[in-house]
PDB file of C-alpha atoms in Angstrom:
ATOM      1  CA  MET A   1      98.933 105.495  68.484  1.00 75.00           C
ATOM      2  CA  GLU A   2     100.518 104.950  71.870  1.00 93.00           C
ATOM      3  CA  LYS A   3     102.500 101.765  72.631  1.00 96.00           C
ATOM      4  CA  ILE A   4     103.282  99.868  75.812  1.00 96.00           C
ATOM      5  CA  LYS A   5     105.852  97.088  76.191  1.00 96.00           C
ATOM      6  CA  ILE A   6     104.727  94.035  78.160  1.00 96.00           C
ATOM      7  CA  GLY A   7     106.870  90.923  78.443  1.00 93.00           C
ATOM      8  CA  GLY A   8     108.795  91.618  75.258  1.00 94.00           C
ATOM      9  CA  TYR A   9     105.660  92.433  73.268  1.00 96.00           C
ATOM     10  CA  LEU A  10     104.955  95.904  71.936  1.00 97.00           C
ATOM     11  CA  ILE A  11     101.228  96.461  72.484  1.00 98.00           C
ATOM     12  CA  ASN A  12      99.473  99.240  70.563  1.00 97.00           C
ATOM     13  CA  VAL A  13      96.955 101.356  72.475  1.00 97.00           C
ATOM     14  CA  ASP A  14      94.206 102.851  70.349  1.00 96.00           C
ATOM     15  CA  TYR A  15      90.696 104.303  70.641  1.00 95.00           C
ATOM     16  CA  ASP A  16      87.470 103.192  68.958  1.00 93.00           C
ATOM     17  CA  ASP A  17      84.196 105.095  69.001  1.00 88.00           C
ATOM     18  CA  LYS A  18      82.236 101.866  68.364  1.00 87.00           C
ATOM     19  CA  LEU A  19      83.047 100.470  71.810  1.00 85.00           C
ATOM     20  CA  ILE A  20      81.105 103.174  73.643  1.00 74.00           C
ATOM     21  CA  ALA A  21      77.845 101.963  72.025  1.00 59.00           C
ATOM     22  CA  ASN A  22      78.075  98.885  74.238  1.00 63.00           C
ATOM     23  CA  HIS A  23      78.614 100.353  77.699  1.00 67.00           C
ATOM     24  CA  GLN A  24      79.562  96.958  79.095  1.00 77.00           C
ATOM     25  CA  CYS A  25      82.623  96.912  76.840  1.00 86.00           C
ATOM     26  CA  VAL A  26      84.665 100.095  77.189  1.00 93.00           C
ATOM     27  CA  GLY A  27      87.991  98.403  76.493  1.00 95.00           C
ATOM     28  CA  GLN A  28      89.444  95.246  75.054  1.00 95.00           C
ATOM     29  CA  TYR A  29      92.764  93.484  74.606  1.00 97.00           C
ATOM     30  CA  SER A  30      93.514  91.455  71.480  1.00 97.00           C
ATOM     31  CA  SER A  31      96.441  89.059  71.686  1.00 96.00           C
ATOM     32  CA  ILE A  32      96.178  88.402  67.933  1.00 97.00           C
ATOM     33  CA  GLU A  33      96.535  92.097  67.030  1.00 97.00           C
ATOM     34  CA  GLN A  34      98.738  92.864  70.079  1.00 97.00           C
ATOM     35  CA  LYS A  35      96.458  95.803  70.738  1.00 98.00           C
ATOM     36  CA  ILE A  36      94.509  97.439  73.550  1.00 98.00           C
ATOM     37  CA  THR A  37      91.467  99.358  72.374  1.00 97.00           C
ATOM     38  CA  LEU A  38      89.696 101.894  74.581  1.00 96.00           C
ATOM     39  CA  ALA A  39      86.286 103.444  73.988  1.00 94.00           C
ATOM     40  CA  THR A  40      86.154 107.108  73.087  1.00 92.00           C
ATOM     41  CA  GLY A  41      84.179 109.499  75.246  1.00 89.00           C
ATOM     42  CA  LEU A  42      85.380 108.124  78.582  1.00 90.00           C
ATOM     43  CA  THR A  43      86.213 110.416  81.469  1.00 91.00           C
ATOM     44  CA  LYS A  44      89.917 110.590  82.376  1.00 92.00           C
ATOM     45  CA  GLN A  45      89.222 108.376  85.405  1.00 92.00           C
ATOM     46  CA  GLN A  46      87.336 105.804  83.312  1.00 91.00           C
ATOM     47  CA  GLU A  47      90.092 105.856  80.702  1.00 93.00           C
ATOM     48  CA  LYS A  48      92.795 105.267  83.324  1.00 94.00           C
ATOM     49  CA  GLU A  49      90.775 102.501  85.027  1.00 94.00           C
ATOM     50  CA  THR A  50      90.083 100.799  81.697  1.00 95.00           C
ATOM     51  CA  LEU A  51      93.690 101.049  80.503  1.00 96.00           C
ATOM     52  CA  ILE A  52      94.941  99.502  83.756  1.00 96.00           C
ATOM     53  CA  HIS A  53      92.353  96.725  83.428  1.00 96.00           C
ATOM     54  CA  GLU A  54      93.380  95.964  79.841  1.00 97.00           C
ATOM     55  CA  ILE A  55      97.086  96.009  80.754  1.00 97.00           C
ATOM     56  CA  ILE A  56      96.391  93.387  83.423  1.00 97.00           C
ATOM     57  CA  GLU A  57      94.378  91.400  80.828  1.00 97.00           C
ATOM     58  CA  ALA A  58      97.451  91.503  78.550  1.00 97.00           C
ATOM     59  CA  ILE A  59      99.777  90.435  81.395  1.00 97.00           C
ATOM     60  CA  ASP A  60      97.406  87.577  82.218  1.00 97.00           C
ATOM     61  CA  ASP A  61      97.414  86.445  78.583  1.00 97.00           C
ATOM     62  CA  ILE A  62     101.139  86.866  77.887  1.00 96.00           C
ATOM     63  CA  TYR A  63     102.256  85.119  81.074  1.00 97.00           C
ATOM     64  CA  GLU A  64      99.387  82.586  81.038  1.00 96.00           C
ATOM     65  CA  LEU A  65      98.461  83.395  84.641  1.00 97.00           C
ATOM     66  CA  GLY A  66      94.934  82.059  84.350  1.00 97.00           C
ATOM     67  CA  LEU A  67      93.375  84.850  86.398  1.00 97.00           C
ATOM     68  CA  GLU A  68      89.630  84.527  86.894  1.00 96.00           C
ATOM     69  CA  HIS A  69      88.135  87.645  85.320  1.00 92.00           C
ATOM     70  CA  ASP A  70      85.623  88.858  87.917  1.00 89.00           C
ATOM     71  CA  GLU A  71      87.185  87.541  91.109  1.00 91.00           C
ATOM     72  CA  GLN A  72      90.831  88.294  90.407  1.00 96.00           C
ATOM     73  CA  LEU A  73      91.473  90.444  87.342  1.00 95.00           C
ATOM     74  CA  CYS A  74      88.787  93.056  88.020  1.00 94.00           C
ATOM     75  CA  LYS A  75      89.825  93.331  91.670  1.00 96.00           C
ATOM     76  CA  LEU A  76      93.507  93.707  90.758  1.00 96.00           C
ATOM     77  CA  SER A  77      92.562  96.433  88.276  1.00 95.00           C
ATOM     78  CA  ALA A  78      90.673  98.375  90.935  1.00 94.00           C
ATOM     79  CA  ILE A  79      93.534  97.974  93.427  1.00 95.00           C
ATOM     80  CA  PHE A  80      96.207  99.124  90.951  1.00 94.00           C
ATOM     81  CA  HIS A  81      94.082 102.080  89.875  1.00 94.00           C
ATOM     82  CA  GLN A  82      93.715 103.154  93.513  1.00 94.00           C
ATOM     83  CA  ILE A  83      97.460 102.761  94.167  1.00 93.00           C
ATOM     84  CA  VAL A  84      98.450 104.747  91.065  1.00 90.00           C
ATOM     85  CA  THR A  85      95.862 107.469  91.730  1.00 92.00           C
ATOM     86  CA  ASP A  86      96.499 107.912  95.466  1.00 93.00           C
ATOM     87  CA  ASN A  87     100.291 107.602  95.461  1.00 90.00           C
ATOM     88  CA  LYS A  88     101.507 109.755  92.569  1.00 83.00           C
ATOM     89  CA  ASN A  89     104.693 110.849  94.359  1.00 84.00           C
ATOM     90  CA  THR A  90     105.691 107.278  95.173  1.00 82.00           C
ATOM     91  CA  ILE A  91     104.950 106.115  91.631  1.00 77.00           C
ATOM     92  CA  SER A  92     107.039 108.997  90.255  1.00 79.00           C
ATOM     93  CA  ALA A  93     109.894 108.102  92.633  1.00 80.00           C
ATOM     94  CA  LEU A  94     109.842 104.495  91.391  1.00 78.00           C
ATOM     95  CA  MET A  95     110.499 105.765  87.880  1.00 77.00           C
ATOM     96  CA  PHE A  96     113.868 107.126  88.997  1.00 81.00           C
ATOM     97  CA  CYS A  97     115.068 104.214  91.162  1.00 77.00           C
ATOM     98  CA  ASP A  98     118.070 102.315  89.861  1.00 63.00           C
TER      99      ASP A  98
END
């Protein structure tokens, strides 16, 4: 199981083959379990998009941002996915900045 640290919380990232049965729910974040669950069977692009979306859901919850799901959170997810996908060299360079 992979882990990601957000705001001092260690969030588990796991996969569940039951999520794919409901195509409208391919990922979910649980603040109670401190866990992001992704559906199995996703393409790499869908997996990356969904993980980014669930990370932003976790940030919204942890920092109590109050983002509106469709108008703000979904749009931010799409924007961040595009930035990460189209700017791999810049993202890699950020990893090494002090």
